[in-house]
Amino acid sequence: MTTEWTHRGGVWVRETDSTALLNAQTPGSFLADFDYSLNPLAGCPFACPDCYVPSLASTRFRRERLPDGRETSSRAAWGSWIEVRIHSVDVLRRALERGYLDGKRLFLSPLADVYWPGERVYRLTRRLLELLAQQPRFEWLLISTRSDLVGRDLDVLQQLGARVEVGVSVPTDRDDVRAVLGRHNLPVERRLQALRRLEEHGIPTRVHVAPLQPHTPDFAARLADCAHWVWIDWHQYTPGFAPLLSANGWSASTPVQARRLADRIAQLVGPERVGLGQPAFAKRAITK
């Protein structure tokens, strides 16, 4: 049963009985090096203007009309709604029991930030991690977030050990840039502190600098001391992102700029701890 939309925390939220948790990845996709993505949510409240997911909305999400009249499949509505797939834990449990995920590489999640504010109430991500920790026959799990709420689950992440890696998105170290290009995101330092805390507790970590945004000369040094490795990408996923940069007097990042930042970080921590471009996304920080 799917519930009615309710307005909570500035976004439209509803619970759905969708069982579409696991999505097999296909050759040629951005996530081809993973076997499955785990998607306990549809939609995202962070509303980042450079996000690639809205371009997939018309094919990945059902077209629904929100109470405010907008359609969930439209870019204009992105960031204003989220569906919680409440049966996700049961779906994962069955998949694990049947051995479907044995030896598989998993990504949580390419379609939403699983540490959205509502996770404090639903605890859906935590329950999924607890289940994976109980039946750790999968090969590897990558978690991607831009929230420090991930620190709540340190105990479960420690149980997963080298089978898990947490990536935190930090595309800039300038909060004036964040205020425009990621105004619903946490301040930069809070995300860096979250990474350091994970590091201190032995959790494999990475920084996602994607896409690279305007930053200070100190960005490389700030990134170098807070994670096992850094992944940098310069691609602009949405057609409206470059004009938004221009309107604020900034320019889009280029491969040359990304390489320059990668080289500076490599000088500080070694080239093995830096990845550049989409092909490097599925690299693991720790392989044993």
Short mmCIF file of C-alpha atoms in Angstrom, two decimals:
data_model
loop_
_atom_site.label_atom_id
_atom_site.label_comp_id
_atom_site.label_asym_id
_atom_site.label_seq_id
_atom_site.Cartn_x
_atom_site.Cartn_y
_atom_site.Cartn_z
CA MET A 1 0.00 0.00 0.00
CA THR A 2 1.24 3.46 -0.90
CA THR A 3 0.40 6.26 1.50
CA GLU A 4 -0.69 9.78 0.63
CA TRP A 5 1.90 12.52 0.31
CA THR A 6 2.58 14.45 3.51
CA HIS A 7 4.71 17.57 3.82
CA ARG A 8 7.52 17.02 6.33
CA GLY A 9 10.75 18.91 6.79
CA GLY A 10 10.19 20.97 3.67
CA VAL A 11 9.64 18.02 1.31
CA TRP A 12 6.77 15.81 0.22
CA VAL A 13 7.16 12.32 1.71
CA ARG A 14 5.24 9.13 1.24
CA GLU A 15 5.75 5.45 1.96
CA THR A 16 5.44 2.93 -0.83
CA ASP A 17 5.29 -0.85 -1.00
CA SER A 18 7.61 -0.91 -4.01
CA THR A 19 10.03 -3.83 -3.93
CA ALA A 20 12.43 -2.22 -6.43
CA LEU A 21 15.40 -2.20 -4.07
CA LEU A 22 17.96 -4.02 -6.20
CA ASN A 23 18.93 -2.86 -9.67
CA ALA A 24 21.36 -4.97 -11.68
CA GLN A 25 24.00 -2.89 -13.45
CA THR A 26 24.70 -3.34 -17.13
CA PRO A 27 27.90 -3.01 -19.21
CA GLY A 28 28.45 0.54 -20.39
CA SER A 29 26.71 2.20 -17.46
CA PHE A 30 28.44 4.60 -15.08
CA LEU A 31 28.16 1.89 -12.42
CA ALA A 32 29.19 -1.03 -14.62
CA ASP A 33 31.89 -2.07 -12.12
CA PHE A 34 29.17 -2.75 -9.56
CA ASP A 35 26.81 -5.71 -9.74
CA TYR A 36 23.82 -4.12 -8.03
CA SER A 37 22.72 -0.75 -6.77
CA LEU A 38 20.55 -0.63 -3.66
CA ASN A 39 17.77 1.95 -3.82
CA PRO A 40 15.61 2.06 -0.69
CA LEU A 41 14.45 5.56 -1.65
CA ALA A 42 13.28 7.44 -4.69
CA GLY A 43 13.78 11.19 -4.72
CA CYS A 44 16.15 13.30 -2.65
CA PRO A 45 15.73 16.44 -0.52
CA PHE A 46 19.18 17.92 -1.20
CA ALA A 47 18.17 19.39 -4.60
CA CYS A 48 21.72 19.75 -5.94
CA PRO A 49 21.62 21.57 -9.30
CA ASP A 50 24.43 19.41 -10.70
CA CYS A 51 22.69 16.12 -9.91
CA TYR A 52 22.31 13.63 -12.76
CA VAL A 53 19.36 11.78 -11.25
CA PRO A 54 16.59 14.15 -12.43
CA SER A 55 17.56 13.34 -16.02
CA LEU A 56 16.69 9.73 -15.23
CA ALA A 57 13.44 10.54 -13.47
CA SER A 58 11.22 10.10 -16.52
CA THR A 59 12.42 6.51 -16.98
CA ARG A 60 13.30 5.42 -13.42
CA PHE A 61 10.40 6.91 -11.45
CA ARG A 62 6.68 6.70 -11.96
CA ARG A 63 5.15 9.94 -13.12
CA GLU A 64 3.13 11.19 -10.17
CA ARG A 65 1.51 14.52 -9.45
CA LEU A 66 2.49 16.09 -6.15
CA PRO A 67 -0.07 17.95 -4.02
CA ASP A 68 1.50 21.23 -5.19
CA GLY A 69 0.72 20.35 -8.82
CA ARG A 70 4.23 19.50 -9.99
CA GLU A 71 5.15 16.11 -11.43
CA THR A 72 7.76 13.93 -9.76
CA SER A 73 9.43 13.30 -13.12
CA SER A 74 10.12 17.00 -13.73
CA ARG A 75 13.42 18.70 -12.92
CA ALA A 76 11.46 21.57 -11.36
CA ALA A 77 10.18 19.20 -8.68
CA TRP A 78 13.54 17.59 -7.94
CA GLY A 79 14.51 18.02 -4.32
CA SER A 80 10.94 18.50 -3.14
CA TRP A 81 9.82 14.88 -2.75
CA ILE A 82 10.96 11.47 -1.57
CA GLU A 83 9.43 7.99 -1.53
CA VAL A 84 10.42 5.55 1.18
CA ARG A 85 10.39 1.93 0.06
CA ILE A 86 9.40 0.46 3.38
CA HIS A 87 9.80 -3.20 2.35
CA SER A 88 13.45 -2.78 1.40
CA VAL A 89 14.78 -4.73 4.38
CA ASP A 90 12.57 -7.72 3.55
CA VAL A 91 13.66 -7.59 -0.09
CA LEU A 92 17.32 -7.53 0.92
CA ARG A 93 16.84 -10.36 3.41
CA ARG A 94 15.33 -12.62 0.74
CA ALA A 95 18.11 -11.76 -1.72
CA LEU A 96 20.78 -12.59 0.85
CA GLU A 97 19.10 -15.83 1.91
CA ARG A 98 18.91 -16.99 -1.71
CA GLY A 99 22.55 -16.15 -2.33
CA TYR A 100 21.83 -13.57 -5.02
CA LEU A 101 24.40 -11.17 -3.61
CA ASP A 102 27.18 -13.64 -2.82
CA GLY A 103 30.46 -12.20 -4.08
CA LYS A 104 28.72 -9.12 -5.51
CA ARG A 105 29.77 -5.47 -5.47
CA LEU A 106 27.02 -3.15 -4.22
CA PHE A 107 26.40 0.60 -4.36
CA LEU A 108 24.12 2.39 -1.89
CA SER A 109 22.73 4.45 -3.63
CA PRO A 110 22.97 6.16 -7.04
CA LEU A 111 19.42 7.53 -6.94
CA ALA A 112 19.15 9.16 -3.50
CA ASP A 113 21.13 10.11 -0.42
CA VAL A 114 20.32 7.34 2.03
CA TYR A 115 21.29 9.58 4.95
CA TRP A 116 18.60 12.14 4.22
CA PRO A 117 17.12 13.82 7.34
CA GLY A 118 14.21 11.36 7.47
CA GLU A 119 16.64 8.50 8.09
CA ARG A 120 16.70 9.62 11.72
CA VAL A 121 13.08 8.47 11.93
CA TYR A 122 12.92 5.57 9.47
CA ARG A 123 16.34 4.06 10.26
CA LEU A 124 15.96 2.17 6.98
CA THR A 125 19.59 2.53 5.95
CA ARG A 126 20.78 1.35 9.35
CA ARG A 127 18.55 -1.72 9.17
CA LEU A 128 19.91 -2.57 5.73
CA LEU A 129 23.48 -2.27 7.01
CA GLU A 130 22.70 -4.42 10.05
CA LEU A 131 21.36 -7.11 7.75
CA LEU A 132 24.43 -6.95 5.52
CA ALA A 133 26.66 -7.20 8.60
CA GLN A 134 24.83 -10.36 9.70
CA GLN A 135 25.24 -12.02 6.29
CA PRO A 136 28.47 -10.55 4.87
CA ARG A 137 28.82 -12.82 1.83
CA PHE A 138 28.84 -9.92 -0.61
CA GLU A 139 32.23 -8.68 -1.81
CA TRP A 140 32.04 -4.95 -1.22
CA LEU A 141 29.61 -2.11 -0.46
CA LEU A 142 30.11 1.55 -1.35
CA ILE A 143 27.94 4.10 0.45
CA SER A 144 27.66 7.62 -0.97
CA THR A 145 26.33 10.54 1.06
CA ARG A 146 26.73 14.24 1.79
CA SER A 147 25.46 13.99 5.36
CA ASP A 148 27.26 13.49 8.66
CA LEU A 149 24.37 11.31 9.85
CA VAL A 150 26.44 8.38 8.58
CA GLY A 151 28.45 8.75 11.80
CA ARG A 152 25.46 7.41 13.74
CA ASP A 153 26.13 3.98 12.26
CA LEU A 154 29.80 3.68 13.21
CA ASP A 155 29.17 0.46 15.13
CA VAL A 156 27.61 -1.34 12.16
CA LEU A 157 30.19 0.03 9.73
CA GLN A 158 32.94 -1.31 11.97
CA GLN A 159 31.31 -4.74 11.87
CA LEU A 160 31.45 -4.64 8.07
CA GLY A 161 35.15 -3.81 8.17
CA ALA A 162 36.94 -3.73 4.81
CA ARG A 163 33.76 -4.84 3.03
CA VAL A 164 32.37 -1.31 3.26
CA GLU A 165 33.60 2.07 2.11
CA VAL A 166 31.94 5.43 2.80
CA GLY A 167 32.17 8.21 0.23
CA VAL A 168 31.26 11.73 1.32
CA SER A 169 30.58 14.37 -1.32
CA VAL A 170 32.72 17.50 -0.93
CA PRO A 171 32.92 19.21 -4.36
CA THR A 172 34.24 22.50 -2.92
CA ASP A 173 35.77 23.90 0.25
CA ARG A 174 34.07 27.28 -0.19
CA ASP A 175 30.84 27.74 1.74
CA ASP A 176 29.88 30.70 -0.45
CA VAL A 177 29.90 28.30 -3.40
CA ARG A 178 28.01 25.69 -1.38
CA ALA A 179 25.36 28.28 -0.52
CA VAL A 180 24.55 28.57 -4.23
CA LEU A 181 25.34 25.13 -5.67
CA GLY A 182 24.38 23.03 -2.66
CA ARG A 183 22.36 25.18 -0.33
CA HIS A 184 20.67 22.18 1.30
CA ASN A 185 24.03 20.54 1.98
CA LEU A 186 25.86 20.66 5.28
CA PRO A 187 28.69 23.19 5.68
CA VAL A 188 31.96 21.92 4.25
CA GLU A 189 33.73 21.53 7.59
CA ARG A 190 30.96 19.35 9.03
CA ARG A 191 31.39 16.91 6.16
CA LEU A 192 35.16 16.90 6.53
CA GLN A 193 34.75 16.29 10.26
CA ALA A 194 32.44 13.36 9.48
CA LEU A 195 35.16 11.86 7.28
CA ARG A 196 37.80 12.31 9.97
CA ARG A 197 35.57 10.66 12.53
CA LEU A 198 35.03 7.66 10.26
CA GLU A 199 38.78 7.48 9.66
CA GLU A 200 39.50 7.57 13.40
CA HIS A 201 37.23 4.57 13.85
CA GLY A 202 38.91 2.57 11.10
CA ILE A 203 36.19 2.89 8.46
CA PRO A 204 37.52 2.95 4.86
CA THR A 205 36.63 6.36 3.43
CA ARG A 206 36.82 8.44 0.30
CA VAL A 207 35.99 12.00 -0.72
CA HIS A 208 33.79 12.50 -3.79
CA VAL A 209 34.83 15.74 -5.49
CA ALA A 210 32.27 15.50 -8.25
CA PRO A 211 31.85 17.61 -10.12
CA LEU A 212 34.75 19.80 -9.05
CA GLN A 213 33.49 23.28 -8.15
CA PRO A 214 35.29 26.59 -7.51
CA HIS A 215 37.60 26.14 -4.53
CA THR A 216 40.44 27.71 -2.56
CA PRO A 217 44.18 26.99 -2.97
CA ASP A 218 44.00 25.06 0.32
CA PHE A 219 41.46 22.52 -0.97
CA ALA A 220 44.06 19.82 -1.69
CA ALA A 221 45.53 20.03 1.81
CA ARG A 222 42.10 19.94 3.45
CA LEU A 223 41.14 16.83 1.51
CA ALA A 224 44.43 15.03 1.97
CA ASP A 225 44.13 14.51 5.72
CA CYS A 226 40.56 13.29 6.00
CA ALA A 227 40.13 10.13 3.90
CA HIS A 228 41.84 7.04 2.52
CA TRP A 229 41.59 8.40 -0.99
CA VAL A 230 40.02 11.12 -3.11
CA TRP A 231 37.97 10.76 -6.29
CA ILE A 232 37.76 13.81 -8.57
CA ASP A 233 35.53 14.35 -11.59
CA TRP A 234 34.88 17.42 -13.71
CA HIS A 235 31.78 16.40 -15.64
CA GLN A 236 28.78 18.74 -15.59
CA TYR A 237 25.78 16.45 -15.48
CA THR A 238 23.01 18.95 -16.14
CA PRO A 239 22.54 21.51 -18.91
CA GLY A 240 21.63 24.30 -16.49
CA PHE A 241 24.65 23.91 -14.23
CA ALA A 242 27.23 25.82 -16.29
CA PRO A 243 24.90 28.85 -16.69
CA LEU A 244 24.36 28.86 -12.93
CA LEU A 245 28.10 29.02 -12.43
CA SER A 246 28.43 31.84 -14.95
CA ALA A 247 25.65 33.83 -13.32
CA ASN A 248 27.74 33.92 -10.14
CA GLY A 249 31.00 34.79 -11.86
CA TRP A 250 32.41 31.26 -11.72
CA SER A 251 33.47 28.91 -14.49
CA ALA A 252 32.89 25.21 -15.00
CA SER A 253 35.72 22.91 -14.03
CA THR A 254 37.83 21.36 -16.76
CA PRO A 255 39.88 18.15 -17.03
CA VAL A 256 43.01 20.29 -16.70
CA GLN A 257 41.82 21.82 -13.41
CA ALA A 258 40.81 18.42 -12.08
CA ARG A 259 44.20 16.98 -13.01
CA ARG A 260 45.95 19.90 -11.32
CA LEU A 261 44.05 19.27 -8.07
CA ALA A 262 44.72 15.54 -8.30
CA ASP A 263 48.43 16.18 -8.77
CA ARG A 264 48.55 18.45 -5.70
CA ILE A 265 46.84 15.82 -3.57
CA ALA A 266 49.12 13.10 -4.95
CA GLN A 267 52.14 15.14 -3.90
CA LEU A 268 50.79 15.17 -0.34
CA VAL A 269 49.58 11.58 0.06
CA GLY A 270 50.82 9.61 -2.96
CA PRO A 271 49.27 8.91 -6.37
CA GLU A 272 47.70 5.64 -5.23
CA ARG A 273 45.30 7.63 -3.06
CA VAL A 274 43.83 9.74 -5.87
CA GLY A 275 41.37 8.77 -8.61
CA LEU A 276 40.46 10.93 -11.59
CA GLY A 277 37.44 10.69 -13.89
CA GLN A 278 34.52 8.30 -14.06
CA PRO A 279 36.57 5.11 -14.70
CA ALA A 280 38.19 5.51 -11.27
CA PHE A 281 34.87 5.68 -9.40
CA ALA A 282 34.74 2.01 -8.43
CA LYS A 283 38.30 1.88 -7.12
CA ARG A 284 38.57 0.54 -3.58
CA ALA A 285 40.50 2.28 -0.84
CA ILE A 286 41.34 -1.00 0.88
CA THR A 287 41.44 -4.30 -0.99
CA LYS A 288 42.23 -6.73 1.82
#
